[in-house]
Each structure stands twice: as C-alpha cells, then as structure tokens.
Coordinates of N, CA, C and O in Angstrom, one line a residue:
X111 N 0.8 -1.2 0.0 CA 0.0 0.0 0.1 C 0.8 1.2 0.0 O 0.7 2.3 -0.6
X112 N 2.0 1.3 0.8 CA 2.8 2.3 0.9 C 3.5 2.6 -0.4 O 3.6 3.7 -0.8
X113 N 3.9 1.6 -1.1 CA 4.6 1.6 -2.3 C 3.6 2.3 -3.5 O 4.0 3.2 -4.2
X114 N 2.4 2.0 -3.4 CA 1.4 2.5 -4.4 C 1.3 3.9 -4.1 O 1.2 4.6 -5.1
X115 N 1.2 4.5 -3.0 CA 1.1 5.9 -2.7 C 2.4 6.7 -3.1 O 2.3 7.8 -3.6
X116 N 3.5 6.0 -3.0 CA 4.8 6.6 -3.4 C 4.7 6.8 -5.0 O 5.2 7.8 -5.5
X117 N 4.4 5.8 -5.7 CA 4.3 5.7 -7.1 C 3.2 6.9 -7.6 O 3.4 7.6 -8.5
X118 N 2.0 6.9 -6.8 CA 1.0 7.9 -7.1 C 1.6 9.3 -7.0 O 1.5 10.2 -7.9
X119 N 2.4 9.6 -5.9 CA 3.0 10.9 -5.7 C 4.0 11.2 -6.7 O 4.0 12.3 -7.4
X120 N 4.7 10.2 -7.1 CA 5.7 10.3 -8.3 C 5.1 10.7 -9.5 O 5.5 11.6 -10.3
X121 N 4.0 10.1 -9.9 CA 3.3 10.3 -11.1 C 2.7 11.6 -11.2 O 2.9 12.4 -12.2
X122 N 2.1 12.0 -10.0 CA 1.4 13.4 -9.9 C 2.6 14.4 -10.1 O 2.3 15.4 -10.7
X123 N 3.7 14.3 -9.4 CA 4.8 15.2 -9.4 C 5.3 15.4 -10.8 O 5.5 16.6 -11.4
X124 N 5.5 14.2 -11.5 CA 5.9 14.3 -12.9 C 5.1 15.2 -13.8 O 5.4 16.0 -14.5
X125 N 3.7 14.7 -13.7 CA 2.8 15.6 -14.5 C 2.7 17.0 -14.2 O 2.7 17.8 -15.0
X126 N 2.7 17.3 -12.8 CA 2.6 18.7 -12.5 C 3.9 19.5 -12.9 O 3.9 20.7 -13.2
X127 N 5.1 18.8 -12.8 CA 6.3 19.5 -13.2 C 6.2 19.8 -14.7 O 6.7 20.8 -15.1
X128 N 5.8 18.8 -15.4 CA 5.7 19.0 -16.9 C 4.8 20.1 -17.2 O 5.2 21.0 -18.0
X129 N 3.7 20.2 -16.5 CA 2.6 21.3 -16.7 C 3.3 22.6 -16.3 O 3.1 23.6 -17.1
X130 N 3.9 22.6 -15.1 CA 4.5 23.8 -14.7 C 5.5 24.3 -15.6 O 5.6 25.5 -15.9
X131 N 6.4 23.4 -16.1 CA 7.4 23.9 -17.1 C 6.8 24.3 -18.4 O 7.3 25.3 -19.0
X132 N 5.7 23.9 -18.9 CA 5.2 24.3 -20.1 C 4.7 25.8 -19.9 O 4.8 26.5 -20.9
X133 N 4.0 26.1 -18.8 CA 3.6 27.4 -18.7 C 4.6 28.4 -18.1 O 4.3 29.6 -18.2
X134 N 5.9 28.0 -17.9 CA 6.8 28.8 -17.3 C 7.8 29.2 -18.4 O 8.3 28.3 -19.2
X135 N 8.1 30.5 -18.6 CA 8.9 30.9 -19.7 C 10.4 30.5 -19.4 O 11.1 30.4 -20.3
X136 N 10.8 30.4 -18.2 CA 12.2 30.1 -17.9 C 12.4 28.7 -17.7 O 12.4 28.2 -16.6
X137 N 12.6 27.9 -18.9 CA 12.8 26.5 -18.8 C 13.9 26.0 -18.0 O 13.9 25.1 -17.4
X138 N 15.1 26.8 -18.1 CA 16.4 26.4 -17.4 C 16.0 26.4 -15.9 O 16.5 25.4 -15.2
X139 N 15.4 27.4 -15.4 CA 15.1 27.5 -14.0 C 14.2 26.3 -13.6 O 14.4 25.6 -12.6
X140 N 13.2 26.0 -14.4 CA 12.3 24.8 -14.1 C 13.0 23.6 -14.0 O 12.9 22.8 -13.2
X141 N 14.0 23.4 -14.9 CA 14.7 22.1 -15.0 C 15.5 21.9 -13.6 O 15.6 20.8 -13.1
X142 N 16.1 23.0 -13.2 CA 16.9 23.0 -12.0 C 15.9 22.7 -10.7 O 16.3 21.8 -9.9
X143 N 14.8 23.2 -10.7 CA 13.9 22.9 -9.7 C 13.5 21.4 -9.8 O 13.4 20.8 -8.6
X144 N 13.1 20.9 -10.9 CA 12.7 19.5 -11.0 C 13.8 18.7 -10.5 O 13.5 17.6 -9.9
X145 N 15.0 18.9 -10.9 CA 16.3 18.1 -10.5 C 16.4 18.0 -9.0 O 16.5 16.9 -8.4
X146 N 16.2 19.2 -8.4 CA 16.4 19.2 -6.9 C 15.3 18.5 -6.2 O 15.4 17.8 -5.3
X147 N 14.0 18.6 -6.7 CA 12.9 18.0 -6.2 C 13.2 16.4 -6.4 O 13.0 15.6 -5.4
X148 N 13.6 16.0 -7.6 CA 13.8 14.5 -7.9 C 14.9 13.9 -6.9 O 14.9 12.9 -6.4
X149 N 16.0 14.8 -6.7 CA 17.0 14.3 -5.9 C 16.7 14.1 -4.5 O 17.3 13.4 -3.7
X150 N 15.7 14.9 -4.0 CA 15.3 14.8 -2.7 C 14.5 13.5 -2.4 O 14.3 12.9 -1.3
X151 N 14.0 13.0 -3.5 CA 13.1 11.7 -3.6 C 11.8 12.0 -3.2 O 11.4 13.1 -2.5
X152 N 10.9 11.0 -3.5 CA 9.4 11.1 -3.2 C 9.1 10.8 -1.9 O 8.0 10.9 -1.4
X153 N 10.1 10.1 -1.1 CA 9.8 9.6 0.1 C 9.5 10.6 1.3 O 9.4 10.2 2.4
X154 N 10.0 11.8 0.9 CA 10.0 13.0 2.0 C 8.9 14.0 1.6 O 9.3 15.1 1.0
X155 N 7.7 13.7 1.9 CA 6.6 14.6 1.5 C 6.8 16.1 2.2 O 6.5 17.0 1.4
X156 N 7.5 16.1 3.3 CA 7.6 17.5 3.8 C 8.5 18.3 3.1 O 8.2 19.6 2.8
X157 N 9.6 17.7 2.5 CA 10.4 18.5 1.7 C 9.8 18.8 0.3 O 10.0 19.9 -0.2
X158 N 9.1 17.9 -0.2 CA 8.3 18.1 -1.5 C 7.3 19.2 -1.4 O 7.4 20.1 -2.1
X159 N 6.6 19.3 -0.2 CA 5.8 20.3 0.0 C 6.4 21.6 0.2 O 6.0 22.6 -0.5
X160 N 7.5 21.7 0.9 CA 8.3 22.9 1.1 C 8.8 23.5 -0.3 O 8.7 24.7 -0.5
X161 N 9.3 22.6 -1.2 CA 9.8 23.0 -2.4 C 8.7 23.6 -3.3 O 9.0 24.6 -4.1
X162 N 7.5 23.1 -3.2 CA 6.5 23.4 -4.1 C 5.8 24.8 -3.4 O 5.4 25.7 -4.2
X163 N 6.0 25.0 -2.2 CA 5.5 26.3 -1.5 C 6.5 27.3 -2.1 O 6.0 28.5 -2.3
X164 N 7.8 27.1 -2.1 CA 8.8 28.0 -2.6 C 8.4 28.5 -4.1 O 8.5 29.6 -4.4
X165 N 8.1 27.3 -4.8 CA 7.8 27.6 -6.2 C 6.5 28.5 -6.4 O 6.4 29.4 -7.3
X166 N 5.5 28.3 -5.6 CA 4.4 29.0 -5.5 C 4.7 30.5 -5.2 O 4.2 31.5 -5.8
X167 N 5.6 30.7 -4.2 CA 5.9 32.1 -3.8 C 6.6 32.9 -5.1 O 6.4 33.9 -5.3
X168 N 7.6 32.1 -5.7 CA 8.2 32.7 -6.8 C 7.2 33.1 -7.9 O 7.4 34.1 -8.5
X169 N 6.4 32.2 -8.2 CA 5.3 32.4 -9.2 C 4.5 33.6 -8.8 O 4.1 34.6 -9.6
X170 N 4.0 33.7 -7.6 CA 3.2 34.9 -7.1 C 3.9 36.1 -7.3 O 3.4 37.1 -7.8
X171 N 5.2 36.2 -6.9 CA 5.9 37.5 -6.9 C 6.2 37.8 -8.4 O 6.0 39.0 -8.8
X172 N 6.4 36.9 -9.2 CA 6.6 37.2 -10.7 C 5.2 37.7 -11.3 O 5.3 38.7 -11.9
X173 N 4.0 37.2 -11.0 CA 2.8 37.6 -11.6 C 2.4 39.0 -10.9 O 1.9 39.8 -11.7
X174 N 2.7 39.1 -9.8 CA 2.4 40.4 -9.0 C 3.3 41.5 -9.7 O 2.8 42.6 -10.0
X175 N 4.5 41.2 -10.1 CA 5.4 42.1 -10.7 C 4.8 42.6 -12.0 O 4.9 43.7 -12.3
X176 N 4.3 41.6 -12.8 CA 3.8 42.0 -14.0 C 2.5 42.7 -14.0 O 2.4 43.7 -14.7
X177 N 1.7 42.5 -13.0 CA 0.4 43.2 -12.8 C 0.6 44.6 -12.3 O 0.1 45.5 -12.8
X178 N 1.6 44.8 -11.5 CA 2.0 46.1 -10.9 C 2.5 47.1 -12.0 O 2.3 48.3 -12.0
X179 N 3.2 46.4 -12.9 CA 3.7 47.3 -14.1 C 2.6 47.7 -15.0 O 2.9 48.5 -15.9
X180 N 1.4 47.3 -14.8 CA 0.3 47.6 -15.7 C -0.7 48.5 -15.0 O -0.8 48.4 -13.8
X181 N -1.5 49.2 -15.7 CA -2.6 49.9 -15.0 C -3.8 49.2 -15.4 O -4.1 49.0 -16.5
X182 N -4.7 48.9 -14.3 CA -5.7 48.1 -14.4 C -6.8 48.7 -15.3 O -7.7 48.1 -16.0
X183 N -6.8 50.1 -15.3 CA -7.8 50.8 -16.0 C -7.5 50.8 -17.6 O -8.5 50.8 -18.4
X184 N -6.2 50.9 -17.9 CA -5.9 51.0 -19.4 C -5.5 49.6 -19.9 O -5.5 49.4 -21.1
X185 N -4.9 48.7 -19.0 CA -4.4 47.4 -19.4 C -5.2 46.3 -18.7 O -4.6 45.3 -18.3
X186 N -6.5 46.5 -18.5 CA -7.3 45.5 -17.7 C -7.3 44.1 -18.4 O -7.3 43.2 -17.5
X187 N -7.3 44.0 -19.6 CA -7.2 42.7 -20.3 C -5.8 41.9 -20.1 O -5.9 40.8 -19.7
X188 N -4.7 42.8 -19.9 CA -3.5 42.0 -19.6 C -3.4 41.7 -18.2 O -2.9 40.6 -17.9
X189 N -4.0 42.5 -17.3 CA -4.1 42.1 -15.9 C -4.9 40.9 -15.8 O -4.5 39.9 -15.0
X190 N -6.0 40.8 -16.3 CA -6.9 39.7 -16.3 C -6.2 38.4 -17.0 O -6.2 37.3 -16.2
X191 N -5.3 38.5 -18.0 CA -4.7 37.4 -18.5 C -3.6 36.9 -17.4 O -3.4 35.7 -17.3
X192 N -2.9 37.8 -16.7 CA -1.9 37.4 -15.9 C -2.6 36.6 -14.7 O -2.2 35.6 -14.2
X193 N -3.9 37.2 -14.2 CA -4.4 36.6 -13.1 C -5.1 35.2 -13.6 O -4.9 34.3 -12.8
X194 N -5.5 35.1 -14.8 CA -5.9 33.7 -15.3 C -4.8 32.7 -15.4 O -4.9 31.6 -15.1
X195 N -3.5 33.2 -15.8 CA -2.4 32.3 -15.9 C -2.0 31.8 -14.5 O -1.6 30.8 -14.2
X196 N -2.2 32.7 -13.4 CA -1.9 32.4 -12.1 C -2.9 31.2 -11.6 O -2.5 30.3 -11.0
X197 N -4.2 31.5 -12.0 CA -5.1 30.5 -11.6 C -4.9 29.1 -12.2 O -5.0 28.1 -11.6
X198 N -4.5 29.1 -13.5 CA -4.1 27.9 -14.2 C -2.9 27.1 -13.4 O -2.9 25.9 -13.4
X199 N -2.0 27.9 -13.0 CA -0.7 27.3 -12.4 C -1.1 26.8 -11.1 O -0.7 25.6 -10.7
X200 N -2.0 27.4 -10.4 CA -2.5 26.8 -9.1 C -3.2 25.4 -9.3 O -3.1 24.6 -8.6
X201 N -4.1 25.5 -10.3 CA -5.0 24.2 -10.6 C -4.0 23.2 -11.0 O -4.3 21.9 -10.7
X202 N -2.9 23.5 -11.7 CA -2.0 22.4 -12.1 C -1.3 21.7 -10.9 O -1.0 20.6 -10.9
X203 N -1.1 22.4 -9.8 CA -0.5 22.0 -8.5 C -1.4 21.2 -7.8 O -1.1 20.6 -6.7
X204 N -2.8 21.5 -7.8 CA -3.9 21.0 -6.9 C -3.7 19.6 -6.7 O -3.9 19.1 -5.5
X205 N -3.7 18.7 -7.8 CA -3.6 17.3 -7.5 C -2.5 16.8 -6.6 O -2.7 15.9 -5.6
X206 N -1.3 17.3 -6.7 CA -0.1 17.0 -5.8 C -0.5 17.5 -4.5 O -0.2 16.8 -3.5
X207 N -1.0 18.6 -4.3 CA -1.3 19.3 -3.0 C -2.4 18.4 -2.2 O -2.3 18.2 -1.1
X208 N -3.3 18.0 -3.0 CA -4.5 17.0 -2.4 C -3.8 15.7 -2.0 O -4.1 15.2 -0.8
X209 N -2.8 15.3 -2.8 CA -2.1 14.0 -2.3 C -1.3 14.3 -1.0 O -1.4 13.4 -0.2
X210 N -0.6 15.4 -0.9 CA 0.2 15.6 0.2 C -0.7 15.8 1.4 O -0.4 15.3 2.6
X211 N -1.8 16.5 1.2 CA -2.9 16.7 2.4 C -3.3 15.3 2.9 O -3.4 15.0 4.0
X212 N -3.5 14.4 2.0 CA -3.9 13.1 2.3 C -2.9 12.4 3.1 O -3.2 11.6 4.0
X213 N -1.8 12.6 2.9 CA -0.5 12.1 3.5 C -0.2 12.8 4.8 O 0.8 12.5 5.4
X214 N -1.0 13.8 5.1 CA -0.8 14.6 6.5 C -0.2 15.9 6.3 O 0.4 16.4 7.3
X215 N -0.1 16.3 5.0 CA 0.8 17.5 4.8 C -0.2 18.7 4.1 O -0.1 18.7 2.9
X216 N -0.9 19.4 4.9 CA -2.1 20.2 4.2 C -1.6 21.6 3.8 O -2.3 22.4 3.2
X217 N -0.3 22.1 4.1 CA 0.0 23.5 3.9 C -0.1 23.9 2.4 O -0.5 25.0 2.1
X218 N 0.5 23.1 1.5 CA 0.4 23.4 0.1 C -1.0 23.7 -0.4 O -1.3 24.7 -1.0
X219 N -1.8 22.7 -0.1 CA -3.3 22.9 -0.5 C -4.0 24.1 0.1 O -4.8 24.9 -0.5
X220 N -3.7 24.4 1.4 CA -4.3 25.6 2.0 C -3.7 26.8 1.3 O -4.5 27.7 1.1
X221 N -2.5 26.8 1.0 CA -2.0 28.1 0.3 C -2.6 28.2 -1.0 O -2.9 29.4 -1.5
X222 N -2.8 27.1 -1.7 CA -3.4 27.2 -3.1 C -4.8 27.7 -3.0 O -5.3 28.6 -3.7
X223 N -5.5 27.2 -2.1 CA -7.0 27.7 -1.8 C -6.9 29.2 -1.5 O -7.8 29.9 -2.1
X224 N -6.1 29.7 -0.6 CA -6.1 31.1 -0.3 C -5.7 32.0 -1.4 O -6.4 33.0 -1.7
X225 N -4.7 31.5 -2.2 CA -4.2 32.3 -3.4 C -5.4 32.4 -4.4 O -5.7 33.3 -5.0
X226 N -6.2 31.3 -4.6 CA -7.2 31.2 -5.4 C -8.5 32.2 -5.1 O -8.9 32.9 -6.1
X227 N -8.8 32.2 -3.8 CA -9.8 33.3 -3.3 C -9.3 34.6 -3.7 O -10.0 35.3 -4.1
X228 N -8.0 34.9 -3.4 CA -7.5 36.2 -3.6 C -7.4 36.7 -5.1 O -7.7 37.8 -5.5
X229 N -7.1 35.5 -5.9 CA -7.1 35.9 -7.4 C -8.6 36.1 -7.9 O -8.7 37.2 -8.6
X230 N -9.5 35.4 -7.5 CA -10.9 35.6 -7.9 C -11.3 37.0 -7.4 O -12.1 37.7 -8.1
X231 N -11.0 37.4 -6.1 CA -11.4 38.8 -5.8 C -10.8 39.8 -6.6 O -11.4 40.7 -7.0
X232 N -9.5 39.5 -7.0 CA -8.9 40.7 -7.8 C -9.5 40.6 -9.2 O -9.6 41.7 -9.8
X233 N -9.9 39.5 -9.7 CA -10.5 39.5 -11.0 C -11.9 40.3 -11.0 O -12.2 41.1 -11.9
X234 N -12.6 40.2 -9.9 CA -13.9 40.8 -9.8 C -13.7 42.4 -9.7 O -14.5 43.2 -10.4
X235 N -12.6 42.8 -8.9 CA -12.3 44.2 -8.8 C -11.9 44.8 -10.2 O -12.3 45.8 -10.5
X236 N -11.0 44.0 -10.9 CA -10.7 44.5 -12.2 C -11.8 44.7 -13.1 O -11.8 45.6 -13.9
X237 N -12.8 43.7 -13.1 CA -13.9 43.8 -13.9 C -14.8 45.0 -13.6 O -15.3 45.7 -14.4
X238 N -14.9 45.3 -12.3 CA -15.5 46.5 -11.7 C -14.9 47.9 -12.4 O -15.5 48.8 -12.7
X239 N -13.6 47.7 -12.5 CA -12.9 49.1 -13.0 C -13.3 49.3 -14.5 O -13.3 50.4 -14.9
X240 N -13.6 48.4 -15.2 CA -14.1 48.5 -16.6 C -15.4 49.2 -16.7 O -15.7 49.9 -17.6
X241 N -16.2 49.1 -15.6 CA -17.4 49.8 -15.6 C -17.3 51.3 -15.2 O -18.3 52.1 -15.3
X242 N -16.2 51.7 -14.6 CA -16.0 53.1 -14.3 C -15.9 54.0 -15.5 O -15.3 53.6 -16.4
X243 N -16.4 55.2 -15.3 CA -16.2 56.1 -16.4 C -14.7 56.4 -16.6 O -13.9 56.6 -15.7
X244 N -14.3 56.4 -17.8 CA -12.8 56.7 -18.2 C -12.7 58.2 -18.4 O -12.5 58.7 -19.6
X245 N -12.6 59.0 -17.4 CA -12.5 60.4 -17.6 C -11.0 60.8 -17.4 O -10.7 61.9 -17.2
X246 N -10.2 59.8 -17.3 CA -8.7 60.2 -17.1 C -8.2 60.2 -15.7 O -7.1 60.3 -15.5
X247 N -9.2 60.2 -14.8 CA -8.8 60.3 -13.4 C -8.6 58.9 -12.8 O -8.0 58.8 -11.8
X248 N -9.1 57.9 -13.5 CA -8.9 56.5 -12.9 C -7.6 56.0 -13.5 O -7.7 55.3 -14.4
X249 N -6.5 56.1 -12.8 CA -5.2 55.5 -13.1 C -4.8 54.9 -11.8 O -4.8 55.4 -10.8
X250 N -4.4 53.6 -12.0 CA -4.1 52.8 -10.8 C -2.8 53.2 -10.3 O -2.4 53.2 -9.0
X251 N -1.9 53.7 -11.2 CA -0.5 54.1 -10.7 C -0.4 55.5 -10.8 O -0.7 56.2 -11.7
X252 N 0.0 56.2 -9.7 CA 0.3 57.6 -9.6 C 1.9 57.8 -10.2 O 2.5 56.8 -10.2
X253 N 2.2 58.9 -10.5 CA 3.5 59.3 -10.9 C 4.4 59.2 -9.7 O 5.6 59.2 -9.8
X254 N 4.0 59.2 -8.5 CA 4.6 59.2 -7.2 C 5.5 57.9 -7.2 O 5.0 56.8 -7.3
X255 N 6.8 58.1 -6.8 CA 7.7 56.9 -6.6 C 7.2 56.0 -5.3 O 7.4 54.9 -5.2
X256 N 6.6 56.6 -4.5 CA 6.1 56.1 -3.2 C 4.8 55.4 -3.3 O 4.2 55.1 -2.3
X257 N 4.3 55.3 -4.5 CA 3.1 54.6 -4.7 C 3.0 53.2 -4.1 O 4.0 52.4 -4.2
X258 N 1.9 52.9 -3.4 CA 1.7 51.7 -2.6 C 1.8 50.4 -3.4 O 2.3 49.4 -3.0
X259 N 1.7 50.6 -4.8 CA 1.7 49.3 -5.7 C 3.1 48.8 -5.7 O 3.3 47.7 -5.9
X260 N 4.1 49.6 -5.5 CA 5.5 49.1 -5.6 C 5.8 48.2 -4.5 O 6.8 47.4 -4.6
X261 N 5.1 48.3 -3.4 CA 5.4 47.5 -2.2 C 4.5 46.2 -2.2 O 4.6 45.5 -1.3
X262 N 3.7 45.9 -3.2 CA 2.8 44.8 -3.1 C 3.5 43.5 -3.5 O 4.4 43.6 -4.5
X263 N 3.4 42.5 -2.6 CA 4.1 41.3 -2.9 C 3.3 40.0 -2.9 O 3.8 38.9 -3.1
X264 N 2.1 40.1 -2.7 CA 1.2 39.0 -2.7 C -0.2 39.2 -3.4 O -0.6 40.5 -3.7
X265 N -0.9 38.2 -3.9 CA -2.1 38.3 -4.4 C -3.2 39.0 -3.4 O -4.0 39.8 -4.0
X266 N -3.0 38.7 -2.2 CA -3.9 39.2 -1.2 C -3.8 40.7 -1.1 O -4.7 41.5 -1.1
X267 N -2.4 41.2 -1.1 CA -2.2 42.7 -1.0 C -2.7 43.5 -2.3 O -3.2 44.5 -2.1
X268 N -2.6 42.6 -3.3 CA -3.0 43.3 -4.6 C -4.5 43.5 -4.6 O -5.0 44.5 -4.9
X269 N -5.2 42.5 -4.1 CA -6.7 42.4 -4.1 C -7.1 43.5 -3.3 O -8.0 44.3 -3.4
X270 N -6.5 43.7 -2.0 CA -6.9 44.6 -1.0 C -6.7 46.1 -1.5 O -7.5 46.9 -1.4
X271 N -5.5 46.2 -2.2 CA -5.1 47.5 -2.8 C -6.2 48.0 -3.8 O -6.6 49.1 -3.8
X272 N -6.4 47.0 -4.7 CA -7.5 47.3 -5.7 C -8.9 47.6 -5.2 O -9.6 48.6 -5.6
X273 N -9.4 46.9 -4.1 CA -10.5 47.0 -3.5 C -10.6 48.6 -2.9 O -11.7 49.3 -3.1
X274 N -9.5 48.9 -2.2 CA -9.5 50.2 -1.5 C -9.6 51.4 -2.7 O -10.1 52.3 -2.4
X275 N -8.9 51.1 -3.7 CA -8.8 52.0 -4.7 C -10.1 52.3 -5.4 O -10.5 53.4 -5.5
X276 N -10.9 51.2 -5.6 CA -12.2 51.3 -6.2 C -13.1 52.1 -5.2 O -13.8 52.9 -5.6
X277 N -13.1 51.7 -3.9 CA -13.8 52.4 -2.8 C -13.6 53.9 -2.8 O -14.4 54.7 -2.8
X278 N -12.3 54.2 -2.9 CA -12.0 55.7 -2.8 C -12.3 56.4 -4.1 O -12.9 57.5 -4.1
X279 N -12.3 55.7 -5.2 CA -12.9 56.3 -6.4 C -14.3 56.5 -6.4 O -14.9 57.5 -6.8
X280 N -15.1 55.4 -6.0 CA -16.6 55.5 -5.8 C -16.9 56.7 -4.8 O -17.8 57.5 -5.1
X281 N -16.2 56.9 -3.7 CA -16.5 58.1 -2.8 C -16.2 59.2 -3.4 O -16.9 60.2 -3.4
X282 N -15.2 59.4 -4.3 CA -14.8 60.5 -5.0 C -15.8 61.0 -5.9 O -16.3 62.1 -6.1
X283 N -16.3 60.0 -6.7 CA -17.5 60.4 -7.7 C -18.7 60.6 -7.0 O -19.4 61.5 -7.5
X284 N -19.0 60.0 -5.9 CA -20.3 60.4 -5.2 C -20.3 61.8 -4.7 O -21.3 62.4 -4.6
X285 N -19.0 62.2 -4.2 CA -19.0 63.6 -3.6 C -19.1 64.6 -4.8 O -19.6 65.6 -4.6
X286 N -18.5 64.3 -6.0 CA -18.6 65.2 -7.0 C -20.0 65.4 -7.5 O -20.3 66.5 -8.0
X287 N -20.8 64.5 -7.3 CA -22.1 64.5 -7.9 C -23.1 65.2 -6.9 O -24.2 65.5 -7.4
X288 N -22.7 65.5 -5.8 CA -23.6 66.3 -4.8 C -23.5 67.7 -5.2 O -22.6 68.4 -5.5

C-alpha cells in the first residue's frame, strides 16, 4: 500500500512538473527545480511540500510584478490574463497538494486555496474598473515613486489595494455628484 502511494505521488509530481514547465517561460530554472525535487526523492513529503511552496511564492511574486507594471484601467485585459495564468498554475499543482494533504501535509493545499480566493477577488475588482467612467482620473498608478503598488508582494495585498482604490474612487465620484 505504501509503495502504491509513493508511485502515485511520483506520477502526480511528474505531471505537475511538466505542466508547470510548459507554462513557465524560464525553462532552465524549471529544470533546476525539477532536478532538486527528484534528488530529494518522493519519500519525503515534507520537503516536497516545502519546495512547491517556494515555487508558488516565486510564481506569485513574478505575476504580481507583471500586474503592478500595468494600469488596471488601461491594461485591464493584460491584468486579467496574468490573473488567469496564475489560476491555471495553481490548478496544475492542486492534485499534488491534495495527495500531500492526504498524507498529512495540508500546507500546500491551504496556500493554493487562499491564493485562488485572492485571485478571484482581484478578477472581480478589475472587472468593476471596466465599468468606471474613463475620464482620465482613474489611473491605478500615480506618478509618485512612493506609490503603494510598488510594495505589493502577494495576490492578497493586490486584491486589498484594488478594493481600496475602487472604494476611494466611488467615494470621490459620489462627492462630485452632490
């Protein structure tokens, strides 16, 4: 029974690694990550989970960096595409995370679920921005170097920033109409 679960984890890891590599532009980096995971062996689920949590964090930072370089009001489609890509990468990792949870290691699955919720929230806020009047005032990024966007490092922070931004814009528009 134990041998079957090890083979199952190995098969899932191989599939998720292949899928992860296909979606990742940096193939050399992906190959290094796969080699280090394989050298650790499939018998240590804690290390396997830790390596995938690190990969998730790198993916999140990379995608946040891309979104922050765009303005959601003028580049809404590109932001949505980046968020969609992040969702796909999370879903590719889900089977392995479920297997690890079954083996008593739930951290990866919990992180995937949290990130998925934050991404969905960001998608809905970006969609709301499209409904705003484009009078030139709605720019997500200010010219200021101290703009809070530059300090965003997670999907959760991005989602919260976007929500706060929309709320402040809504308040500004409602005060102008009085």
